CSV table of C-alpha atoms in Angstrom, one decimal:
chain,number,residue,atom,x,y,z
A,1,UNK,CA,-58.1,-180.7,71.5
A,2,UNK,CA,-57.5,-176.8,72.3
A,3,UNK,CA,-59.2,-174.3,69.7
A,4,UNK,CA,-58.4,-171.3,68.7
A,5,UNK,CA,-60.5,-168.2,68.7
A,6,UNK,CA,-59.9,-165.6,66.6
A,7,UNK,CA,-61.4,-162.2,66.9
A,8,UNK,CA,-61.2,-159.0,64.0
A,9,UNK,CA,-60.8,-156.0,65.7
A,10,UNK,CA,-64.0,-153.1,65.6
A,11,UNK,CA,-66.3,-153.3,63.2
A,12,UNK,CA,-69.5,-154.2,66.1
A,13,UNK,CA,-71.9,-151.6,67.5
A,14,UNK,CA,-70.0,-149.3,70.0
A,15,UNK,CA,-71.8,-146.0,71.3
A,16,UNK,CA,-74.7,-146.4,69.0
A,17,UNK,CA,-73.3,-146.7,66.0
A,18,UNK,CA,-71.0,-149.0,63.8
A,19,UNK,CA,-67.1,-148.6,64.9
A,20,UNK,CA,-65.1,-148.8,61.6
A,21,UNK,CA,-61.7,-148.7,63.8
A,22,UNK,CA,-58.9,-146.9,62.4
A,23,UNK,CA,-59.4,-145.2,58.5
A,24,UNK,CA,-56.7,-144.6,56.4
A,25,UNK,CA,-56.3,-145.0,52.0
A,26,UNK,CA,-60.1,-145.5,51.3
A,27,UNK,CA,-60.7,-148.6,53.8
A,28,UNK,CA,-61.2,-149.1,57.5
A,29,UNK,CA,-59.5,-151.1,60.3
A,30,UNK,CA,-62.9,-153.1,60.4
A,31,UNK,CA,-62.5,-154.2,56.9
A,32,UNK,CA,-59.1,-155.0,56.7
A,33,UNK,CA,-58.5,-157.3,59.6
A,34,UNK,CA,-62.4,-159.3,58.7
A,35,UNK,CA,-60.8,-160.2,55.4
A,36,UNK,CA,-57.3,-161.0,56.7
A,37,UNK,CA,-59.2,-162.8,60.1
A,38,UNK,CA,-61.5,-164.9,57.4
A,39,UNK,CA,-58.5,-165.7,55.7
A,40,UNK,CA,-56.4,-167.1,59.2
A,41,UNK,CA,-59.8,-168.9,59.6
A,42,UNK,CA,-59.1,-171.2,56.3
A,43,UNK,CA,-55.8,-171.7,57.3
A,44,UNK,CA,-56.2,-173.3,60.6
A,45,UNK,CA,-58.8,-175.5,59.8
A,46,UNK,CA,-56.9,-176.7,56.4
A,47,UNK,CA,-54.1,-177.6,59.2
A,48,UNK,CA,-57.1,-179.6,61.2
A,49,UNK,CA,-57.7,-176.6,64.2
A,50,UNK,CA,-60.9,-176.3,66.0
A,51,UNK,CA,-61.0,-172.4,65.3
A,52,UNK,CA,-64.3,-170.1,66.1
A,53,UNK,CA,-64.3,-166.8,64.7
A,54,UNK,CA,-65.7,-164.1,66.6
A,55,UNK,CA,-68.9,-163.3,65.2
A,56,UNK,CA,-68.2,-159.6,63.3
A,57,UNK,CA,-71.2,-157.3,64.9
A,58,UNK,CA,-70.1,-157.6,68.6
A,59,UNK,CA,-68.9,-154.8,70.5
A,60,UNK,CA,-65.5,-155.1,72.3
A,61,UNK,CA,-67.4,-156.0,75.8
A,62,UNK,CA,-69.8,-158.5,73.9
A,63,UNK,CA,-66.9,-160.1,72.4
A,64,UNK,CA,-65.0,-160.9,75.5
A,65,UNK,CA,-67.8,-162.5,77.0
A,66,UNK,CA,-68.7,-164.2,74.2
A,67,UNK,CA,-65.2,-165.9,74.5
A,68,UNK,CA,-65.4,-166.4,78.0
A,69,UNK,CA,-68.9,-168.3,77.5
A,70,UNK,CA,-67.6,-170.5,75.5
A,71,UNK,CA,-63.3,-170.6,75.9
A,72,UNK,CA,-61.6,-173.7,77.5
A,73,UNK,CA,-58.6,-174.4,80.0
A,74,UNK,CA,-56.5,-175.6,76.5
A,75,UNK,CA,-57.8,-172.7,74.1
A,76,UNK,CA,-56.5,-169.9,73.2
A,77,UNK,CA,-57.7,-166.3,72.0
A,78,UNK,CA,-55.9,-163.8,69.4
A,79,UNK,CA,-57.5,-160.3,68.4
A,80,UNK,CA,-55.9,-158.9,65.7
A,81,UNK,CA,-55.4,-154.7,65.1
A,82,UNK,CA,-54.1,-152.5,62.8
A,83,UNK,CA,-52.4,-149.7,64.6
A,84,UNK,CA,-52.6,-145.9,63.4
A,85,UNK,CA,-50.2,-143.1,64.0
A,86,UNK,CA,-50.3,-139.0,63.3
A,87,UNK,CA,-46.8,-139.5,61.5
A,88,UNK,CA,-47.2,-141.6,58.6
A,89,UNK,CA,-43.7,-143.3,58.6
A,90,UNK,CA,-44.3,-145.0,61.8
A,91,UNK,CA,-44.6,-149.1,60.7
A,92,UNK,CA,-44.6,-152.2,62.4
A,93,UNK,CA,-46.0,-155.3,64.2
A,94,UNK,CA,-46.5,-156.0,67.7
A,95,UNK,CA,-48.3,-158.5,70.3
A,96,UNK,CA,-49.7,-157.3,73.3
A,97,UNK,CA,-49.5,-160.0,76.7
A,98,UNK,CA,-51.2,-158.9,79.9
A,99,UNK,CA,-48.7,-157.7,82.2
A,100,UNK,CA,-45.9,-159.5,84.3
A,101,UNK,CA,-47.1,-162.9,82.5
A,102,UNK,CA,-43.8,-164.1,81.4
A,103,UNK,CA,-45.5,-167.3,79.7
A,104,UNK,CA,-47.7,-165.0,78.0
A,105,UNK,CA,-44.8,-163.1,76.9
A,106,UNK,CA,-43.2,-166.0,75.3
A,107,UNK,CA,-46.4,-166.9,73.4
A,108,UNK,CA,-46.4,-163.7,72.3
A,109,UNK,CA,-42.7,-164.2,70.7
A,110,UNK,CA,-44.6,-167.3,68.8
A,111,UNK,CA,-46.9,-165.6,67.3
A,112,UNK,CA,-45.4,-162.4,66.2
A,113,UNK,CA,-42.4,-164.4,64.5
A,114,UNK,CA,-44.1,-166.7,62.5
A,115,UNK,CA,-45.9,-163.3,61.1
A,116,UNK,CA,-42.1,-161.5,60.6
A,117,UNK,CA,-40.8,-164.6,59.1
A,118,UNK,CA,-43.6,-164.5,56.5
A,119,UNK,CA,-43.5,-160.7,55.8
A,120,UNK,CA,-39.8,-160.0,56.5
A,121,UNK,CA,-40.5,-156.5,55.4
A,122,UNK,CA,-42.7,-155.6,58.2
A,123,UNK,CA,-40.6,-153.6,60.8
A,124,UNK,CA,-40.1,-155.8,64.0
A,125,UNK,CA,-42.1,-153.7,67.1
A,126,UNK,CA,-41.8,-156.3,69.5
A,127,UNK,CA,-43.9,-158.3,72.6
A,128,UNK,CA,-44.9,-155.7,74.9
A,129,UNK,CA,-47.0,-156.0,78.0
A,130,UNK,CA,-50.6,-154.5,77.8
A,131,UNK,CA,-49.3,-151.7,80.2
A,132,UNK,CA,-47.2,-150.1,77.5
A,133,UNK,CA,-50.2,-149.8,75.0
A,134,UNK,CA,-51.9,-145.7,75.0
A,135,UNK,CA,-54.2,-147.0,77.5
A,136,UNK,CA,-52.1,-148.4,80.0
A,137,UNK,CA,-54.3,-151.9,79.8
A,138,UNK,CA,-56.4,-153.6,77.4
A,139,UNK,CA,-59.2,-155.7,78.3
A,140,UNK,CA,-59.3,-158.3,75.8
A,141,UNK,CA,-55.6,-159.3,77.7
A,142,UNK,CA,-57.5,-158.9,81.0
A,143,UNK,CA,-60.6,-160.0,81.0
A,144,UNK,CA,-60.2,-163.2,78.7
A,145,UNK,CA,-60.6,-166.2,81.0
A,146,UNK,CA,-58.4,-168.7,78.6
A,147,UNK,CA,-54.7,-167.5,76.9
A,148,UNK,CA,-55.4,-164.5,75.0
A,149,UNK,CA,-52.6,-162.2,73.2
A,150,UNK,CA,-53.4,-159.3,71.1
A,151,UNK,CA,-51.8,-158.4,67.9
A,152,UNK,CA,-50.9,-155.1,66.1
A,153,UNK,CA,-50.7,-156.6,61.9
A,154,UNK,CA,-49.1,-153.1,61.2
A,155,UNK,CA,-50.1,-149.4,60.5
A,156,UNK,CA,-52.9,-148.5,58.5
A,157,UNK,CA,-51.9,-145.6,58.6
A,158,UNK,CA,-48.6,-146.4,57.0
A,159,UNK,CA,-48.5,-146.3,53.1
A,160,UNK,CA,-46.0,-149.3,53.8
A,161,UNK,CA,-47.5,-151.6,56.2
A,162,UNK,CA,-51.1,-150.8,54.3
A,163,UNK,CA,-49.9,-152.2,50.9
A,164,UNK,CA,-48.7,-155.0,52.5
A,165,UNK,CA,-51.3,-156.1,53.9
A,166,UNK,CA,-53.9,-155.7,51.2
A,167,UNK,CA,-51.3,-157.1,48.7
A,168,UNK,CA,-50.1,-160.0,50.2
A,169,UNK,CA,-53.0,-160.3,52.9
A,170,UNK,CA,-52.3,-164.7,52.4
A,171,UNK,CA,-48.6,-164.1,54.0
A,172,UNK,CA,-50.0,-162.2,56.5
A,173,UNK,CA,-52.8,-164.8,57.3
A,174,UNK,CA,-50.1,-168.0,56.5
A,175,UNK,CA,-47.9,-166.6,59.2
A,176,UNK,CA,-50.3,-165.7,61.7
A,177,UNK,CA,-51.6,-169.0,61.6
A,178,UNK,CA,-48.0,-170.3,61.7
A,179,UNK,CA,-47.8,-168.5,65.6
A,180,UNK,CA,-51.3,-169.3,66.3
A,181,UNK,CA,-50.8,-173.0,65.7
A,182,UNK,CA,-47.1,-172.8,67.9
A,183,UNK,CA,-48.9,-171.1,70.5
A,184,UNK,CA,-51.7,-173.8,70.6
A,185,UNK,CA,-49.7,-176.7,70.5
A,186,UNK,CA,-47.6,-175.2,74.0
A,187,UNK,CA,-50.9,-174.6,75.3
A,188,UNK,CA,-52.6,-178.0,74.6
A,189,UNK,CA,-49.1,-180.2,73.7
A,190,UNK,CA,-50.7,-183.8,74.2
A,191,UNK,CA,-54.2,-182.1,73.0
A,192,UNK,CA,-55.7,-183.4,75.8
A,193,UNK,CA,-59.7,-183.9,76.1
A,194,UNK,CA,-60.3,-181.3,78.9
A,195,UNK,CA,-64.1,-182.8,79.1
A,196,UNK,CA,-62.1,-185.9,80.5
A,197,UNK,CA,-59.8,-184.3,82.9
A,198,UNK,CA,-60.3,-182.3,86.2
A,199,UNK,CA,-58.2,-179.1,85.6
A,200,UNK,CA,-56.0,-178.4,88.6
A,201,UNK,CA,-54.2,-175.3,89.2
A,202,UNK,CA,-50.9,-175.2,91.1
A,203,UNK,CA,-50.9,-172.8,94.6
A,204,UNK,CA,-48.7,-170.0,94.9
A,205,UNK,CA,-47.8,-167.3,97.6
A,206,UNK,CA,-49.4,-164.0,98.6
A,207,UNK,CA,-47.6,-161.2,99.6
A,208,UNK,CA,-49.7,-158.1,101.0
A,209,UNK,CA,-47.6,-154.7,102.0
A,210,UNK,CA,-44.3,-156.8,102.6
A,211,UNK,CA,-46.1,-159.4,104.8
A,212,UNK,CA,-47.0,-162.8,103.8
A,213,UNK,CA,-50.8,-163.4,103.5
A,214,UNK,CA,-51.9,-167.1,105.2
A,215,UNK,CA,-53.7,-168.5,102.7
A,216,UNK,CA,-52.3,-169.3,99.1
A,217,UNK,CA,-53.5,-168.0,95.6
A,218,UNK,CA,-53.8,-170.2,92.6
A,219,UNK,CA,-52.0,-170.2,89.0
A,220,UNK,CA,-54.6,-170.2,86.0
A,221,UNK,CA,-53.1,-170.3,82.9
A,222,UNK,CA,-49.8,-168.1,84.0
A,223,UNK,CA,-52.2,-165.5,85.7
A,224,UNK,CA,-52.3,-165.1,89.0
A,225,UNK,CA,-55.7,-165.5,91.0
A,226,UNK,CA,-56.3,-164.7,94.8
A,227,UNK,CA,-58.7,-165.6,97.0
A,228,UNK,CA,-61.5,-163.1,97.0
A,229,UNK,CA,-61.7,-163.1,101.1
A,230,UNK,CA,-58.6,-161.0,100.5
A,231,UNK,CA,-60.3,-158.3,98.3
A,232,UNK,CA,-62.8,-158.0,100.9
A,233,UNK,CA,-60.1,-157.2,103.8
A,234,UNK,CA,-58.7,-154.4,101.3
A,235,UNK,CA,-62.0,-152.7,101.5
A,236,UNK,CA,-62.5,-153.1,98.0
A,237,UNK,CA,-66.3,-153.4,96.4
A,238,UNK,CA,-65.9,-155.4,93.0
A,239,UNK,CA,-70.2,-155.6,93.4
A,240,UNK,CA,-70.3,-153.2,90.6
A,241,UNK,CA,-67.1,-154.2,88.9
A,242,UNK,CA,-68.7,-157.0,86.3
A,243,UNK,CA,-65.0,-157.0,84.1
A,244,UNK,CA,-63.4,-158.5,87.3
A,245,UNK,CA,-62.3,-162.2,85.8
A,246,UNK,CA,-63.9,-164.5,88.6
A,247,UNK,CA,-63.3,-168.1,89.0
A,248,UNK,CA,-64.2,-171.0,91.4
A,249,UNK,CA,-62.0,-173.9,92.3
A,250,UNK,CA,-63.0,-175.7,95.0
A,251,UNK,CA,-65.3,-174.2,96.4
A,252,UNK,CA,-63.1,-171.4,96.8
A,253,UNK,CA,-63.8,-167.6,94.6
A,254,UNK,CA,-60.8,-166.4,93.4
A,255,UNK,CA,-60.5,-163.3,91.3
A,256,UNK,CA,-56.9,-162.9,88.9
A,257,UNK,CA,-55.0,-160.1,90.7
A,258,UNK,CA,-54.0,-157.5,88.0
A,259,UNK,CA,-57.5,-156.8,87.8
A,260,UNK,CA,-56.7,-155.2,91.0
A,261,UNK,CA,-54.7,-152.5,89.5
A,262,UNK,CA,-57.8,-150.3,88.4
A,263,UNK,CA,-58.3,-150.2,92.3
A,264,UNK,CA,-54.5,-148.8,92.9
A,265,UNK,CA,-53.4,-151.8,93.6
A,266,UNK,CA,-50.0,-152.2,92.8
A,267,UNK,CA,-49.3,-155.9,91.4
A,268,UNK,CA,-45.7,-157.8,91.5
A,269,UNK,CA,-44.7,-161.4,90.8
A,270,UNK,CA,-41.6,-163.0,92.0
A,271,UNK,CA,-41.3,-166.2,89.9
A,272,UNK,CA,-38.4,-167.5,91.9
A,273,UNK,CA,-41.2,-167.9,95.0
A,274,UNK,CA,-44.1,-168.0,93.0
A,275,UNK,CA,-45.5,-165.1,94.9
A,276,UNK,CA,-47.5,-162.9,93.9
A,277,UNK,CA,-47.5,-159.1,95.5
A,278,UNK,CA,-49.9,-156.4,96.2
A,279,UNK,CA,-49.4,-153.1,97.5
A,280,UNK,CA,-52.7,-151.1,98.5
A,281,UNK,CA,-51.3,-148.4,100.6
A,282,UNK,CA,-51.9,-145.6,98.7
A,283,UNK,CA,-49.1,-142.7,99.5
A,284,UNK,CA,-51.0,-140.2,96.9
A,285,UNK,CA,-54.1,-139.1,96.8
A,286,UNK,CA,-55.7,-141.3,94.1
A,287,UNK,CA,-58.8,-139.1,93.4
A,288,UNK,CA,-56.6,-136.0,93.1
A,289,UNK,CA,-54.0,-137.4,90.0
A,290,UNK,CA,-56.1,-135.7,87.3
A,291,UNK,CA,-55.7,-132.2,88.4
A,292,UNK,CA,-53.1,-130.1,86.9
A,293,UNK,CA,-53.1,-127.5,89.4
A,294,UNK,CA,-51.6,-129.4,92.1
A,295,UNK,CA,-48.3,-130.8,93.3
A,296,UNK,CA,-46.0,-133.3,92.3
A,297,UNK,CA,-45.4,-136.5,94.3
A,298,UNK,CA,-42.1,-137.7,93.2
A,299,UNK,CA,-38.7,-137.2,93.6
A,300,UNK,CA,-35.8,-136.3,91.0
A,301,UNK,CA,-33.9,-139.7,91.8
A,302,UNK,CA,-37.5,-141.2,91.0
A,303,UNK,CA,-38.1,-139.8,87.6
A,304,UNK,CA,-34.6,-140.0,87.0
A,305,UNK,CA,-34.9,-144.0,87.0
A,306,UNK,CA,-38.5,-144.1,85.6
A,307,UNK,CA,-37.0,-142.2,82.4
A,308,UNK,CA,-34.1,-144.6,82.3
A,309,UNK,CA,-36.0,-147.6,82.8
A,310,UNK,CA,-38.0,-146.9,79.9
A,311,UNK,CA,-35.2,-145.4,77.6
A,312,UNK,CA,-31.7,-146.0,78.9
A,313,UNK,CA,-30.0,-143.1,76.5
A,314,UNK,CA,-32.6,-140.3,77.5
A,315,UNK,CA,-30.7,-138.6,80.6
A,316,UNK,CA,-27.6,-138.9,77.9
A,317,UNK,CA,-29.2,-135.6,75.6
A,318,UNK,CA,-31.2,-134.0,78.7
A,319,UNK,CA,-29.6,-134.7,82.2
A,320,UNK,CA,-31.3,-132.4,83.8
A,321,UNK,CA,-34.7,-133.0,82.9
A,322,UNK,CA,-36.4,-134.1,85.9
A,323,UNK,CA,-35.0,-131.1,87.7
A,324,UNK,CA,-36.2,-128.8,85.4
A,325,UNK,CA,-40.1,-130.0,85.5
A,326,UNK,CA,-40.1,-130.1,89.6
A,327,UNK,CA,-38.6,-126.8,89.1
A,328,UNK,CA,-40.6,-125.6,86.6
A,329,UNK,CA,-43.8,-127.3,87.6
A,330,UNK,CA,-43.4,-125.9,91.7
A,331,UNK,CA,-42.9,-122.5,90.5
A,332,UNK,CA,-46.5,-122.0,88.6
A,333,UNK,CA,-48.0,-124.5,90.8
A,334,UNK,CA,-48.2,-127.2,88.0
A,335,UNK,CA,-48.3,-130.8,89.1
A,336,UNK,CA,-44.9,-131.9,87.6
A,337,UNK,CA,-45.5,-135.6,87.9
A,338,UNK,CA,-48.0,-134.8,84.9
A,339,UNK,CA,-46.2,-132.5,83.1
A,340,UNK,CA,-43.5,-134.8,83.2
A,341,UNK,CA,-45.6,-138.2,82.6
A,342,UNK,CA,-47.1,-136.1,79.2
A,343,UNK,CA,-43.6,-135.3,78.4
A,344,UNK,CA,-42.8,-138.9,77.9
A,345,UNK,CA,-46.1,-139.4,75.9
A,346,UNK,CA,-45.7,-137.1,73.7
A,347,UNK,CA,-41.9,-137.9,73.1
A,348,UNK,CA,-42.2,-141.6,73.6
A,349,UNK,CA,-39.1,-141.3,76.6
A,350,UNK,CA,-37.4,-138.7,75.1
A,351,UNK,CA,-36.7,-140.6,72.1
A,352,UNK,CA,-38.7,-138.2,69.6
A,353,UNK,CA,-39.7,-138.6,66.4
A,354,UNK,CA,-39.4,-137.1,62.7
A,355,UNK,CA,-42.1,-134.4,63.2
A,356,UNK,CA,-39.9,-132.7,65.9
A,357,UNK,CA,-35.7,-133.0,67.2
A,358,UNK,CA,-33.7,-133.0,70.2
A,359,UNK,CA,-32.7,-130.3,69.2
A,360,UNK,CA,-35.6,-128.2,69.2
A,361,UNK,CA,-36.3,-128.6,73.5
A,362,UNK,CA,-40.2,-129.1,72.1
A,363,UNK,CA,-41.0,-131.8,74.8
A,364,UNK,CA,-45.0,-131.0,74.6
A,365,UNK,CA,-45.6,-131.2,70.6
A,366,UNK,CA,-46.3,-127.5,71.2
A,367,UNK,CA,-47.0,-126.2,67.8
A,368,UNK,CA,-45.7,-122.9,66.2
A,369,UNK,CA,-47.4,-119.2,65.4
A,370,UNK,CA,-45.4,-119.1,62.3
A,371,UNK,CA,-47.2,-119.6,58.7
A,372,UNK,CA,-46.5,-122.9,58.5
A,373,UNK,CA,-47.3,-126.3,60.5
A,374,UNK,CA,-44.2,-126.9,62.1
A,375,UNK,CA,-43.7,-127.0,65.9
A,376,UNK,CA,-42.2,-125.0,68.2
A,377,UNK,CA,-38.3,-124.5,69.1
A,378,UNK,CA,-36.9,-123.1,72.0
A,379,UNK,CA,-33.4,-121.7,73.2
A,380,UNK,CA,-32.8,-124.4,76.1
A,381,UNK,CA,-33.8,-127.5,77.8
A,382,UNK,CA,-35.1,-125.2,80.6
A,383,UNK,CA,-37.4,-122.7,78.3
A,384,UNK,CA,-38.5,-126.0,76.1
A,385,UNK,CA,-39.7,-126.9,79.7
A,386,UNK,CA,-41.3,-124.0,80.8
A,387,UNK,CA,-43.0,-123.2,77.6
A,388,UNK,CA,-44.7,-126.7,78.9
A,389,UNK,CA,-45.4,-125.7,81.8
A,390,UNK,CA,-46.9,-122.3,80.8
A,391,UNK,CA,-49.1,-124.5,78.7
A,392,UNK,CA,-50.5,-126.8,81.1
A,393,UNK,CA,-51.5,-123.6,83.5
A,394,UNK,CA,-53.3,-121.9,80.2
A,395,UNK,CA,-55.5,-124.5,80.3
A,396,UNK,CA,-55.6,-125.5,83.8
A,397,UNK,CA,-55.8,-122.4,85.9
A,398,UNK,CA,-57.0,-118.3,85.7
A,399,UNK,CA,-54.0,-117.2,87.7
A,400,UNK,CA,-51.4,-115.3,86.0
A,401,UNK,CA,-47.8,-116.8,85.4
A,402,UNK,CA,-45.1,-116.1,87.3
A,403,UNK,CA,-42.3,-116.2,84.6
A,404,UNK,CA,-42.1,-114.3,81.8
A,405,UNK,CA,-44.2,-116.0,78.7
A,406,UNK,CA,-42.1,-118.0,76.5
A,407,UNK,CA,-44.7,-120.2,75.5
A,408,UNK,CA,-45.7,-119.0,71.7
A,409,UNK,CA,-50.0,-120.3,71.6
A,410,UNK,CA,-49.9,-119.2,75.5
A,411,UNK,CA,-52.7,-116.1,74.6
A,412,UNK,CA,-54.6,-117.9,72.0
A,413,UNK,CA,-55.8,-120.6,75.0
A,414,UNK,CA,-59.3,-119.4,76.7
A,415,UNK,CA,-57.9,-119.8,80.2
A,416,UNK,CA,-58.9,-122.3,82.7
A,417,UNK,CA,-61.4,-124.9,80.3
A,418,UNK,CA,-59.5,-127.5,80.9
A,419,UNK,CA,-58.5,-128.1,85.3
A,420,UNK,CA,-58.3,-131.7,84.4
A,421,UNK,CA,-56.2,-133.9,82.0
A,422,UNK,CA,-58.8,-135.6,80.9
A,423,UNK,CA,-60.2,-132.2,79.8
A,424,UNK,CA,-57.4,-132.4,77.7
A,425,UNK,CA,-58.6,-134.9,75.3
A,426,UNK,CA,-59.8,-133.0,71.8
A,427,UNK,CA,-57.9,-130.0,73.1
A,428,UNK,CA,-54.2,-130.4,73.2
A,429,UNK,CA,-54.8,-133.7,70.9
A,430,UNK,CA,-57.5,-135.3,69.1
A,431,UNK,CA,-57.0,-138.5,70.4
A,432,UNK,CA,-59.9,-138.5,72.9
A,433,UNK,CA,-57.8,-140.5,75.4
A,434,UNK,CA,-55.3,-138.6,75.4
A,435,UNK,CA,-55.7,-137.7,78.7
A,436,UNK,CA,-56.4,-141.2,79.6
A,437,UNK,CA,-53.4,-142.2,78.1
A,438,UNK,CA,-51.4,-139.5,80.9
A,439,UNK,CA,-52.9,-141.2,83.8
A,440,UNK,CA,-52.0,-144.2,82.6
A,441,UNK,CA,-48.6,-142.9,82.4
A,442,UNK,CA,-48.5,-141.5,85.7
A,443,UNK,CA,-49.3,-144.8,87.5
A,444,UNK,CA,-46.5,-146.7,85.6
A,445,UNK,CA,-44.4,-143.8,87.2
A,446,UNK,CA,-45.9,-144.4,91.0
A,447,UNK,CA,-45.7,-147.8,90.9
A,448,UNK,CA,-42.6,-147.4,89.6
A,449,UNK,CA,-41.5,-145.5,93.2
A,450,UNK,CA,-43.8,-146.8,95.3
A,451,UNK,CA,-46.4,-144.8,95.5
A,452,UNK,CA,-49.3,-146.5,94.8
């Protein structure tokens, strides 16, 4: 029979100390999702599920291999969150699947609706793929060697989702374990005895730079795996890379090939072929994408379909918007793929927020010198963009602009602290991945054209 592992996000030893998680009205991430994982817990095994909870002083790392010690082919692995946001009115579940798994995907579906259809007034955020999340991946998708999905409960943060969940914590638990046990049973539908049963793993095509590799890869639980005699002709050294998820099968190493990504490898699947594809020829300089005093890579037709990939209305407000940022961006010598990557951060693909409007042309979150907290406006698209711009060389650079200063915090910035993005992190934003979190967004735009 398949069991269910259930993990409560934070609350182990991260960094030396205790990680609470998220904080928000008097209680911590931590707390919250122990009581509400103890709870799912009771359900399942009242229903007659094998379930393990994680034990609660593990860090992230520990806990993943703690699964991975003791997971089998038929289990299953959920990790549940509670999101936070700066803006308070931003509410919601989600479930996280590791990228281009279209199975996982639809186990996601399971076990986010039998949550909504327990707690119908918790806002609907959808199944998203781990390369959406601020980080770009998450390793508890990645680097879990059975089925594993991760769940966003809601927003502590929200005043909304928060008394929800400490009021009628049983319907959340009741319809996670609802999902949980759907997802389970598609996993394990005859429950069969996997100490009794070989596992076998259907084969499935390699592609490598356009041309088709000899020898086949293998399907693992709807994640792809490739021989690791492949990573070795890429000229790639995993020695040091203990996260990579490894398996044998018949004699044969194989490694899953997302993991790949974290070496610029760009990962595709064609489910009409069952091929997997990987593109390693880097066209950009991959050391180089952190510095904000360099040049842009992509074209305007490029951003122009990356934005309206990932928001089909935003060239309908700002058509010009990739022109302006290569424009803006060559003239102060101000990598534009970055400007433009941190532009879609911070306005979530143009689709803004309540904090700042279309209207105001803010398309940083620059902030205002007047005497109260709201941010910036500015006259066009094109001075919203170069106030942007203006901002990134501040920080980046000692030279002196070449436009007139539109940008209103330009002088209060001690110039050239921060050459990096990542330097960014505690500077433009608290969140101390922010720049992280831009890289991340960059490479969904290169893969995007081909560049990496």
């Amino acid at each position: 029979m398949g069991r269910i592992f259930i993990s409560a996000a934070h609350g182990g030893r991260e960094a030396g100390g205790i990680d609470p998680g998220s904080i928000a009205g008097g209680t911590t991430e931590a707390r919250e999702m122990i009581l509400l994982r103890d709870l799912i817990v009771t359900e399942l095994r009242a229903r007659s599920f094998d379930v393990l909870a994680v034990p609660d002083d593990l860090s992230a790392a520990e806990t993943i291999a703690w699964i991975n010690s003791r997971g089998r082919r038929v289990d299953v692995a959920l990790e549940i969150h509670a999101d936070a946001a700066s803006n308070p009115s931003v509410r919601g579940a989600s479930v996280y699947y590791i990228a281009n798994n279209q199975e996982r995907k639809t186990n996601g579906e399971l076990v986010l609706m039998g949550l909504l259809r327990r707690v119908t007034q918790l806002p609907n955020r959808g199944v998203k793929p781990d390369t959406d999340s601020g980080l770009g991946s998450l390793a508890f998708c990645r680097q879990i060697t059975i089925p594993s999905l991760l769940m966003q409960v809601g927003f502590l943060s929200s005043p909304e989702d928060r008394s929800l969940l400490q009021n009628r914590r049983r319907e959340f638990a009741l319809g996670i374990a609802d999902g949980v046990a759907s997802w389970s049973r598609v996993i394990d539908p005859n429950n069969v005895n996997v100490t009794l049963v070989e596992a076998t793993y259907p084969a499935i095509n390699i592609n490598i730079n356009g041309q088709k590799y000899a020898e086949q890869g293998i399907l693992v639980n709807g994640n792809s795996y490739i021989p690791i005699d492949l990573v070795d002709q890429l000229r790639i050294d995993l020695s040091k890379s203990p996260n990579v998820n490894r398996i044998s099968y018949r004699n044969i190493v194989y490694i899953k090939a997302v993991d790949l990504r974290d070496f610029n490898v760009a990962i595709g699947w064609d489910a009409a072929t069952r091929t997997v594809s990987l593109r390693s020829n880097l066209l950009v300089c991959a050391d180089q994408l952190d510095r904000i005093m360099s040049r842009g890579n992509t074209s305007e037709i490029e951003l122009q379909l990356f934005l309206r990939n990932n928001n089909e209305n935003a060239l309908v407000t700002f058509p010009d918007i990739p022109k302006l940022y290569r424009e803006e961006g060559n003239s102060e010598g101000v990598n534009y793929d970055i400007a433009f990557c941190q532009m879609c951060l911070e306005t979530g693909f143009l689709r803004f927020g309540s904090d700042v409007k279309p209207e105001q042309n803010n398309f940083a979150g620059l902030g205002s010198i007047g005497g109260g907290a709201e941010a910036a406006s500015f006259a066009s698209g094109r001075i919203g963009v170069r106030a942007h711009i203006q901002h990134l060389k501040a920080y980046a650079s000692l030279e002196p602009l070449v436009n007139q200063v539109v940008d209103p915090r330009f002088r209060f910035i001690t110039r050239g602290v921060a050459p990096s993005i990542y330097q960014l992190s505690g500077r433009w934003s608290v969140d101390l991945d922010y720049g992280t979190k831009i890289l991340a967004m960059m490479k969904r735009l290169y893969e995007s054209a081909r560049l990496l």
